[in-house]
Coordinates of C-alpha atoms and ligand atoms in Angstrom, one line a residue:
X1 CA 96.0 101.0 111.0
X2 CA 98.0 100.0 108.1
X3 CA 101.5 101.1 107.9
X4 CA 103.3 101.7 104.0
X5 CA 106.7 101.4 104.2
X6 CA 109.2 102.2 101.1
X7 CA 113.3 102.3 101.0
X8 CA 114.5 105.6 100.0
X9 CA 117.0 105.6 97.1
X10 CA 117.0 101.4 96.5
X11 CA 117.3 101.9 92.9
X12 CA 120.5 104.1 93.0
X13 CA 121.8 100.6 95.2
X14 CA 120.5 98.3 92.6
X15 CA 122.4 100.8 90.2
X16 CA 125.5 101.6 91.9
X17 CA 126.5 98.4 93.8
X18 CA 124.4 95.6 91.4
X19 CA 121.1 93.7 92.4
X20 CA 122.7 91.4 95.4
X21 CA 123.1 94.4 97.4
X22 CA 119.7 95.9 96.9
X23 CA 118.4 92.3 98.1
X24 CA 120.8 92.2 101.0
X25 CA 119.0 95.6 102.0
X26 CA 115.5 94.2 101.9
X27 CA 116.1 91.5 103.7
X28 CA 118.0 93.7 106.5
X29 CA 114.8 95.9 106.5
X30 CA 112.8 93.6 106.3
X31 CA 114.1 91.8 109.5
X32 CA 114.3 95.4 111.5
X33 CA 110.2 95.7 110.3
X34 CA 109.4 92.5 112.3
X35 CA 111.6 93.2 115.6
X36 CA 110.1 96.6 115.5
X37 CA 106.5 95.8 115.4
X38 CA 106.4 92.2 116.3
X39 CA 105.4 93.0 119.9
X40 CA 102.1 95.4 118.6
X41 CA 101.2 92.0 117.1
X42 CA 101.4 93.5 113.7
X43 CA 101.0 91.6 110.3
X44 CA 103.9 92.0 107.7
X45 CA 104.0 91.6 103.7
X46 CA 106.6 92.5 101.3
X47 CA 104.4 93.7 98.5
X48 CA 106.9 93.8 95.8
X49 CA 110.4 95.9 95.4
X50 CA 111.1 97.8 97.9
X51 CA 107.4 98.1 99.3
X52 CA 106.1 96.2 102.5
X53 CA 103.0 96.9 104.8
X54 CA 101.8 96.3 108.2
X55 CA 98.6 96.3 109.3
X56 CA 98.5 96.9 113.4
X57 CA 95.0 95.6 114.9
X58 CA 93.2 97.7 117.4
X59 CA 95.7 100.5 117.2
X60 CA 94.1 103.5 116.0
X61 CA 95.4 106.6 118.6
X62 CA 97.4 109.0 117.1
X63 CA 100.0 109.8 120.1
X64 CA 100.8 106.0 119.8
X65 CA 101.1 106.0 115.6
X66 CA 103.2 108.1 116.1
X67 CA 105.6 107.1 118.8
X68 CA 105.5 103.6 116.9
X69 CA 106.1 105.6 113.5
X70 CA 108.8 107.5 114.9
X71 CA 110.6 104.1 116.4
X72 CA 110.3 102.4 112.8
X73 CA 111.9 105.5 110.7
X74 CA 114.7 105.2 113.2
X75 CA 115.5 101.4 113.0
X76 CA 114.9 101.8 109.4
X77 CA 117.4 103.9 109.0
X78 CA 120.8 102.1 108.9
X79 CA 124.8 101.8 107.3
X80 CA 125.4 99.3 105.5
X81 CA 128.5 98.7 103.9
X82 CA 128.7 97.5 100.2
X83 CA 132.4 96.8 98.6
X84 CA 134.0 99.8 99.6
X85 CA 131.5 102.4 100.6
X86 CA 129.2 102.1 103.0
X87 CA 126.0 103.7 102.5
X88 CA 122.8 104.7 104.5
X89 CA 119.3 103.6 103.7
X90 CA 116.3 105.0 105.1
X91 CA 112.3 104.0 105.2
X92 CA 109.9 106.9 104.1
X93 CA 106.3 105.6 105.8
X94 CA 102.6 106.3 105.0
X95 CA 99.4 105.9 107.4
X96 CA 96.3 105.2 107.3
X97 CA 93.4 103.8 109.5
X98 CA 90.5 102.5 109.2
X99 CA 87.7 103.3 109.6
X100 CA 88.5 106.7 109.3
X101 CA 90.4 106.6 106.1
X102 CA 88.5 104.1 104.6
X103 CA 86.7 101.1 105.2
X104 CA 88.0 98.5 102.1
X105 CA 91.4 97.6 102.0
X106 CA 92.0 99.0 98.6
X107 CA 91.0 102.3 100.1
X108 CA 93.3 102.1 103.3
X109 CA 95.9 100.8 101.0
X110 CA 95.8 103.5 98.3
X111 CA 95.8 106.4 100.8
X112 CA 98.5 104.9 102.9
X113 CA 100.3 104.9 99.8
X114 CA 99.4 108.5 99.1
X115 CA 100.8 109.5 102.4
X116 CA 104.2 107.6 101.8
X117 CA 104.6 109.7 99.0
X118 CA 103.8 112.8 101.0
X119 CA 106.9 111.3 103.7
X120 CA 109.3 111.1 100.7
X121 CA 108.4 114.3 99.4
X122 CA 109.0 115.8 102.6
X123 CA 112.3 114.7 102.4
X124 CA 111.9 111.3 102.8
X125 CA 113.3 109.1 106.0
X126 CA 110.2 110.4 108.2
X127 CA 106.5 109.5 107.7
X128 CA 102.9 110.9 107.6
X129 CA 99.2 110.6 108.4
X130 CA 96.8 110.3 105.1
X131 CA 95.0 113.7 105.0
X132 CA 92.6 114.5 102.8
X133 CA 94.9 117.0 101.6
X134 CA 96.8 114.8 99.9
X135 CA 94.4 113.7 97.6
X136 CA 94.0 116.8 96.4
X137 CA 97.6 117.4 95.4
X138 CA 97.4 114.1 93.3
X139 CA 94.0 115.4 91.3
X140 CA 95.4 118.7 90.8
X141 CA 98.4 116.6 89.4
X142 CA 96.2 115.1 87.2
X143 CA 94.2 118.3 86.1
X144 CA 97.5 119.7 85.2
X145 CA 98.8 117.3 83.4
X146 CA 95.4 118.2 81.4
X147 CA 96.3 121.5 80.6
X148 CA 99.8 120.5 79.9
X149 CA 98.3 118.0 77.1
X150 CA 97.1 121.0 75.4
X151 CA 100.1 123.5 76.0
X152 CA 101.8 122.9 73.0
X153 CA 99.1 122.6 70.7
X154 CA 97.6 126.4 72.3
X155 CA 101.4 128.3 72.4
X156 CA 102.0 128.1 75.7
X157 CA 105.2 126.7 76.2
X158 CA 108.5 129.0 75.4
X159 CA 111.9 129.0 75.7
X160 CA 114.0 131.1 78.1
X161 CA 118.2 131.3 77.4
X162 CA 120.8 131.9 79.9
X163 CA 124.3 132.6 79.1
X164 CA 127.3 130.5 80.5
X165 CA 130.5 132.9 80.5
X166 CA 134.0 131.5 79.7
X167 CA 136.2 132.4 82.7
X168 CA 139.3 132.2 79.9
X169 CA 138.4 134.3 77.5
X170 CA 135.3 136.6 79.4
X171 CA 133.4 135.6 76.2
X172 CA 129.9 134.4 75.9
X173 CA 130.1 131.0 74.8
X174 CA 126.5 129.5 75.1
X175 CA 123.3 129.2 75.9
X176 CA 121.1 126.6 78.2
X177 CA 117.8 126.7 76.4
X178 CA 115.3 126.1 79.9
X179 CA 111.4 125.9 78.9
X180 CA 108.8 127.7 80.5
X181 CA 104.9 126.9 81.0
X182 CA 102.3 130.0 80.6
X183 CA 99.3 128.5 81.6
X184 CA 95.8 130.9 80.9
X185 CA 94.5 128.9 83.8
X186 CA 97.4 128.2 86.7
X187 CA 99.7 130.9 85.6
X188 CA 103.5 130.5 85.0
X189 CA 104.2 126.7 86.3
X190 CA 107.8 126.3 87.1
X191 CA 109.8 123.3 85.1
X192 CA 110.5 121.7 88.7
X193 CA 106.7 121.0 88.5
X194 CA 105.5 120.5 85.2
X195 CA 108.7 118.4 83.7
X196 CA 108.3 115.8 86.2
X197 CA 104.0 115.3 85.0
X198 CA 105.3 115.6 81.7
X199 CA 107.7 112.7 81.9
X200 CA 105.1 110.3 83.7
X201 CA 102.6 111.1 80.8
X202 CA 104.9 110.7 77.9
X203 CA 104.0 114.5 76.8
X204 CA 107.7 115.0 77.2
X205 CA 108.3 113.2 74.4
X206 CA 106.5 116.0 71.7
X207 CA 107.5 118.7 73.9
X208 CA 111.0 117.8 74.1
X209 CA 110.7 116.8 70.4
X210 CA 109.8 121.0 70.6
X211 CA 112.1 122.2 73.0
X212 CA 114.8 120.9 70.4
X213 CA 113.0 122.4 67.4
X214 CA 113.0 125.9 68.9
X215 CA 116.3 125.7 70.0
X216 CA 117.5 124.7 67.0
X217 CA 115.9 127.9 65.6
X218 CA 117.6 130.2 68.0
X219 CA 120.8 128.9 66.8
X220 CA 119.6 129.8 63.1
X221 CA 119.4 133.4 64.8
X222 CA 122.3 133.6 66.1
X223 CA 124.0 132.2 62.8
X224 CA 122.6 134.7 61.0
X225 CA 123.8 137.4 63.5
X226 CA 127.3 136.6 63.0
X227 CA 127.9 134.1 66.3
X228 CA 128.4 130.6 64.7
X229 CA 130.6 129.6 67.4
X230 CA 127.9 130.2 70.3
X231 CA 126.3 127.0 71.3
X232 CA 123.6 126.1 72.7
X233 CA 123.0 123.2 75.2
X234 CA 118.9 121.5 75.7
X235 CA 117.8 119.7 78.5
X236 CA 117.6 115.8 77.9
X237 CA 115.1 114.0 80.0
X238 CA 115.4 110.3 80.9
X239 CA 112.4 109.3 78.9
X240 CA 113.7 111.1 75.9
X241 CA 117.0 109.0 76.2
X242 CA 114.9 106.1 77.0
X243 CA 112.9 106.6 73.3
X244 CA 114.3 104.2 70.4
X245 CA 114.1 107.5 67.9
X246 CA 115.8 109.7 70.0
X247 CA 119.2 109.7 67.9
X248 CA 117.0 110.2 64.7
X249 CA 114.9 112.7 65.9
X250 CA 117.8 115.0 66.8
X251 CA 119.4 114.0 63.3
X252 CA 116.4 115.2 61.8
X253 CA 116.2 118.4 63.6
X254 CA 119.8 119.1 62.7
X255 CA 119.1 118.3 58.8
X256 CA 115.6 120.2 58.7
X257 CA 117.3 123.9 60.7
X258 CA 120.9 123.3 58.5
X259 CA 122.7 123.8 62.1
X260 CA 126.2 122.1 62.5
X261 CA 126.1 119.4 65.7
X262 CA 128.9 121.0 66.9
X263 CA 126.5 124.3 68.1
X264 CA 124.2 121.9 69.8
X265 CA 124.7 120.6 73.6
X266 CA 122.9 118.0 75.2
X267 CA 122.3 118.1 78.8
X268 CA 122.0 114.4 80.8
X269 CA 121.9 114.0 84.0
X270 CA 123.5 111.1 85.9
X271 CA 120.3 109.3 87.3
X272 CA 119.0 109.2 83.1
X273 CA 121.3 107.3 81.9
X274 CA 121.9 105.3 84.9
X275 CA 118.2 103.8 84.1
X276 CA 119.4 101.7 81.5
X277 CA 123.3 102.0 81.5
X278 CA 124.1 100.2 78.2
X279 CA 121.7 101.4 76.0
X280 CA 122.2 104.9 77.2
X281 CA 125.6 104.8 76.3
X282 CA 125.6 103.3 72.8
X283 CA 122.8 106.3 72.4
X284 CA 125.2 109.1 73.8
X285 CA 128.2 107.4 71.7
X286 CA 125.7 107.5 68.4
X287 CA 124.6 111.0 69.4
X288 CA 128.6 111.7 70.1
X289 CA 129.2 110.4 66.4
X290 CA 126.7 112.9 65.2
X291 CA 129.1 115.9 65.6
X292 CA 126.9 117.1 69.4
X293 CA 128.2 118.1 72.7
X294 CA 127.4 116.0 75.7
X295 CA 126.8 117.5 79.1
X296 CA 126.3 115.3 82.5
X297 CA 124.3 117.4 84.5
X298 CA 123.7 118.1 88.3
X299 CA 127.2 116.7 88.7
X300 CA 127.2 115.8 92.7
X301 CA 123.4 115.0 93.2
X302 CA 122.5 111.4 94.2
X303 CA 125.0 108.9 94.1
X304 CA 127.6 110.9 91.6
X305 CA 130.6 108.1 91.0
X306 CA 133.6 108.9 89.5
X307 CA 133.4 105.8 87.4
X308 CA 130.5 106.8 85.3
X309 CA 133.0 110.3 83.9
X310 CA 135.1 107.4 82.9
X311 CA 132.3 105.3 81.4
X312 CA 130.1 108.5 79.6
X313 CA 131.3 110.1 76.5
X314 CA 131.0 112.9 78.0
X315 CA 133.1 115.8 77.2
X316 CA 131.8 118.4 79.5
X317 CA 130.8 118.6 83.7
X318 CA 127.9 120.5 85.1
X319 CA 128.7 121.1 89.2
X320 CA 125.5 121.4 90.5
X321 CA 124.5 124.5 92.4
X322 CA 124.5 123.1 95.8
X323 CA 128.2 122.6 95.5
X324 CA 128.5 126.2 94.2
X325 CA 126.6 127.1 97.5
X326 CA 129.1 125.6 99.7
X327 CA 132.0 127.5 98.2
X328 CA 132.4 130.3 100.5
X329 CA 130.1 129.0 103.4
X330 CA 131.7 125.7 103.9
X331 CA 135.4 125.6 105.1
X332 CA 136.2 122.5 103.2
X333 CA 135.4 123.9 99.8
X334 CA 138.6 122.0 98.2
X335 CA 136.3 119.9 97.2
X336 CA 135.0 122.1 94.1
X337 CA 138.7 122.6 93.7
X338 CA 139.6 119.5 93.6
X339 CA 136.5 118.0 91.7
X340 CA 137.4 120.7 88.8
X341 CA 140.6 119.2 88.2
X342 CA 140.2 115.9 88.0
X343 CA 137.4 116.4 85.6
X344 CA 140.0 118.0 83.6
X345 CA 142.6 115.4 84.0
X346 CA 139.6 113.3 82.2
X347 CA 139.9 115.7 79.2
X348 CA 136.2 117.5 80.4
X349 CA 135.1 121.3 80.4
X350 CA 133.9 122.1 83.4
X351 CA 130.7 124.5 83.8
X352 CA 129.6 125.7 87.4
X353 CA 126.0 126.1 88.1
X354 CA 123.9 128.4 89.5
X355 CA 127.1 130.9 90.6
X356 CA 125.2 134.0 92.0
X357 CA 128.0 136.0 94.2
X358 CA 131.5 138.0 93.1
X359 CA 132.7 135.5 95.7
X360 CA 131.6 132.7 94.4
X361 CA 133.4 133.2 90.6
X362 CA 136.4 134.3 91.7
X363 CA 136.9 131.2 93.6
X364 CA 136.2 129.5 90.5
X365 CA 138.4 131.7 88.7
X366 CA 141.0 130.9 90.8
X367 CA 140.6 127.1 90.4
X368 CA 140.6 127.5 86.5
X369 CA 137.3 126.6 86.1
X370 CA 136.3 127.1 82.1
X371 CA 133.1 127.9 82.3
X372 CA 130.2 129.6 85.4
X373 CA 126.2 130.1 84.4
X374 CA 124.3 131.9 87.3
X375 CA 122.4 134.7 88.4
X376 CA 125.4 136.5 89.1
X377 CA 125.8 136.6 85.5
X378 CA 122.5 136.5 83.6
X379 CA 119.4 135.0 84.4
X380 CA 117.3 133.3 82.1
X381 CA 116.8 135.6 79.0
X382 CA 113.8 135.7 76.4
X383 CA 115.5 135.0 72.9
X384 CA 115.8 138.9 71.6
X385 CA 117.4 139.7 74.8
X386 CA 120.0 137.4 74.6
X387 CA 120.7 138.0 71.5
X388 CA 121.2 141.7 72.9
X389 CA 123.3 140.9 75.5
X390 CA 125.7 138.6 73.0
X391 CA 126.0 141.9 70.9
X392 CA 126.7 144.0 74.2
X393 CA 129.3 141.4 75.5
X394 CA 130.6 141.1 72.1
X395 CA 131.1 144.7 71.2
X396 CA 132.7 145.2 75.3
X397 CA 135.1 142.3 74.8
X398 CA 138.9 143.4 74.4
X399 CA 140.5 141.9 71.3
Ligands
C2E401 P1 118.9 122.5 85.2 O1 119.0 121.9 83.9 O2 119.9 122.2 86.2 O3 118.8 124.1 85.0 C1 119.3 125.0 85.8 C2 118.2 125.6 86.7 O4 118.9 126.5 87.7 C3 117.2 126.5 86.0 O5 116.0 126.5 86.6 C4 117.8 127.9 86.1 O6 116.9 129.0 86.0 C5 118.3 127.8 87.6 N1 119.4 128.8 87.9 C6 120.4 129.2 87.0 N2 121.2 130.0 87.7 C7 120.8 130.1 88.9 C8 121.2 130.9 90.1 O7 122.2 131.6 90.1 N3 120.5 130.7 91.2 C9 119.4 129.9 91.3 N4 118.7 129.8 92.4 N5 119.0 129.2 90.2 C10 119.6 129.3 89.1 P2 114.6 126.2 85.9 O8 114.6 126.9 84.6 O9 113.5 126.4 86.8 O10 114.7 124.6 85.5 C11 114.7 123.7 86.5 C12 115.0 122.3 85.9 O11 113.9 121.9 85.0 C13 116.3 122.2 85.0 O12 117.4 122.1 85.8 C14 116.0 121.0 84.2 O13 116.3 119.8 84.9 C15 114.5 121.1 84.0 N6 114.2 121.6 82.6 C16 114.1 122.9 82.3 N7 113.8 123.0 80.9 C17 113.8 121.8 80.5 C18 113.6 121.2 79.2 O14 113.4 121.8 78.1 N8 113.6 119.8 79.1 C19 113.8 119.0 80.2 N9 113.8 117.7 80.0 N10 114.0 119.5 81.4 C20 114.0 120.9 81.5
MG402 MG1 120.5 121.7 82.6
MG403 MG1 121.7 121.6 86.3

């Protein structure tokens, strides 16, 4: 049986805490691979990064793959402390044997690799047997990402809008244009699916491209209306940051729709720019020079460090949901508290995500943060409708 092992999360290390200490952690798992399997006589290779193998000879039973799987994901997973932190690092495995799986090692190796990614998509730190199943869910990638090629081209891709209220004032002060995927064939495919296909396939590059186009129109829209002070705030993926015309691009969009920056947002999240730190942030400072709003997004996801809100021109904080979530639940929620004031001692506006009780925003009332977007709220709007509901709020709003 051959075993595919993969660190969880060892780029955020090589990120965070530099390249020494993502080696240190190979090395250590390394080491716990071979005390761990030396004794089932198992054969060990690093095959690059963060990926080893083992193949163990003779040992095709499933009750003891699994004991021996089980024993691995525990050693695997360890603390380790870096500088000042210390940090945990876990193993997501994948198994296959032969010759059930296959019979040629690129066989045994591709499905073992297949079922890794099935362990970290389960939530990583665990493993799991190849099953045929999983092949599937990597060709109905691919036939997606098919249909995807031609969404833009056939109409199918729109933009929904939903309004972030400013706890100051109890105006509506924008909009966070989200895209949405009609598909004649698979039906309405969430972003959490199709973004991530785009963004391996480079289509996110035209469709963001879009994405920006059409937002820019609703903000023509809402000009027009009257509401030149409503902004509104587009999703920035990592690959479109990565792109040498990005700054262009949205200069051009700006010039073609005659909007002023200042109504446009951009929305980053942390793990973006933290692909290629420099260059991301003499992009967001060009961008910054344009006249747009910067956004860091997901705030508290992954490794969040309060040095990058130093580092990112960033002038406004999105507090991810699952924060939001723990509000009322958790006991310790000073943490939201505390989180929204020292963004503000950094000079940023502070907007809290996916706020969907009474509890939860007058908590955040409370704590002065400016802005909540939620269900509690709005959801998601089609254009006209939030147009609608701007003239509703509007018109309800005491001078
Ligand atoms: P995000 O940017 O963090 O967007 C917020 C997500 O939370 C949206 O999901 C929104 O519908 C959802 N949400 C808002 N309020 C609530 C609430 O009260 N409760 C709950 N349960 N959910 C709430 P959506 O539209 O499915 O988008 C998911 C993600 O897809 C976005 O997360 C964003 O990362 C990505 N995405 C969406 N549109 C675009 C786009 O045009 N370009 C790029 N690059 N990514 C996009
Ligand atoms: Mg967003
Ligand atoms: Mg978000």
């Amino acid at each position: 049986s051959l075993f595919f092992v993969d660190l969880d999360d060892l780029k955020s290390i090589n990120d965070n805490f530099g390249h020494f200490a993502g080696d240190t952690i190979i090395i250590a798992s390394g080491k716990k691979l071979l005390e761990t399997l030396s004794r089932y006589n198992a054969f060990i290779a690093r095959l690059g990064g963060d990926e080893f193998i083992a193949l163990l000879p003779g040992c095709v039973d499933a009750a003891e793959l699994s004991r021996i799987a089980d024993l691995l994901v525990q050693n695997l997973c360890q603390d380790y402390l870096l500088s000042t932190t210390t940090v945990r690092i876990s193993g997501s495995i994948g198994i296959a044997s032969y010759p059930r799986d296959g019979t040629t090692v690129e066989e045994l190796i591709k499905k073992a690799d297949n079922a890794m990614y099935a362990a970290k998509a389960a939530g990583r730190n665990c493993w799991r047997f190849f099953e045929d199943d999983m092949l599937r869910e990597a060709q109905e990638k691919l036939l997606l990402t098919n249909s995807l090629r031609r969404a833009l081209e056939n109409d199918e891709l729109s933009l929904v809008f939903q309004p972030q209220l400013s706890l100051e004032d109890n105006r509506l002060a924008g909009f966070e244009a989200l895209l949405r995927w009609h598909s004649p064939t698979y039906g309405n495919v969430s972003p959490a699916r199709f973004i991530p296909l785009a963004e391996q396939s480079q289509l996110i590059l035209p469709i963001g491209a879009w994405v920006l186009e059409e937002a820019c129109r609703f903000l023509q829209t809402l000009s027009a209306a009257g509401y030149e002070q409503v902004r509104v705030a587009v999703n920035l993926s990592s690959k479109q940051l990565a792109d040498e015309q990005i700054v262009s691009t949205i200069q051009e969009v700006l010039r073609r729709t005659g909007i002023a920056p200042q109504q446009l947002e951009l929305e980053i999240t942390e793990s973006a720019l933290l692909t290629a730190l420099d260059e991301s942030c003499a992009k967001l400072q060009q961008l910054k020079n344009l006249g747009v709003r910067l956004a860091l997004d997901d705030f508290g996801t992954g490794y969040s460090s309060i040095t990058h809100l130093r580092l990112f021109p960033v002038e406004i904080l999105k507090i991810d949901k699952s924060f939001i979530d723990t509000i009322i639940t958790n006991e310790d929620s000073s943490l939201v508290n505390s989180l929204i004031h020292f963004a503000q001692s950094l000079n940023l506006r502070v907007v809290a995500e996916g706020v969907e009780t009474k509890e939860q925003l007058e908590y955040l009332r409370q704590y002065d943060c400016d802005l909540i977007q939620g269900y509690y709220f709005s959801r998601p709007l089609p254009p006209e409708e939030a147009l609608l509901l701007l003239e509703k709020h509007d018109q309800n709003r005491t001078p």
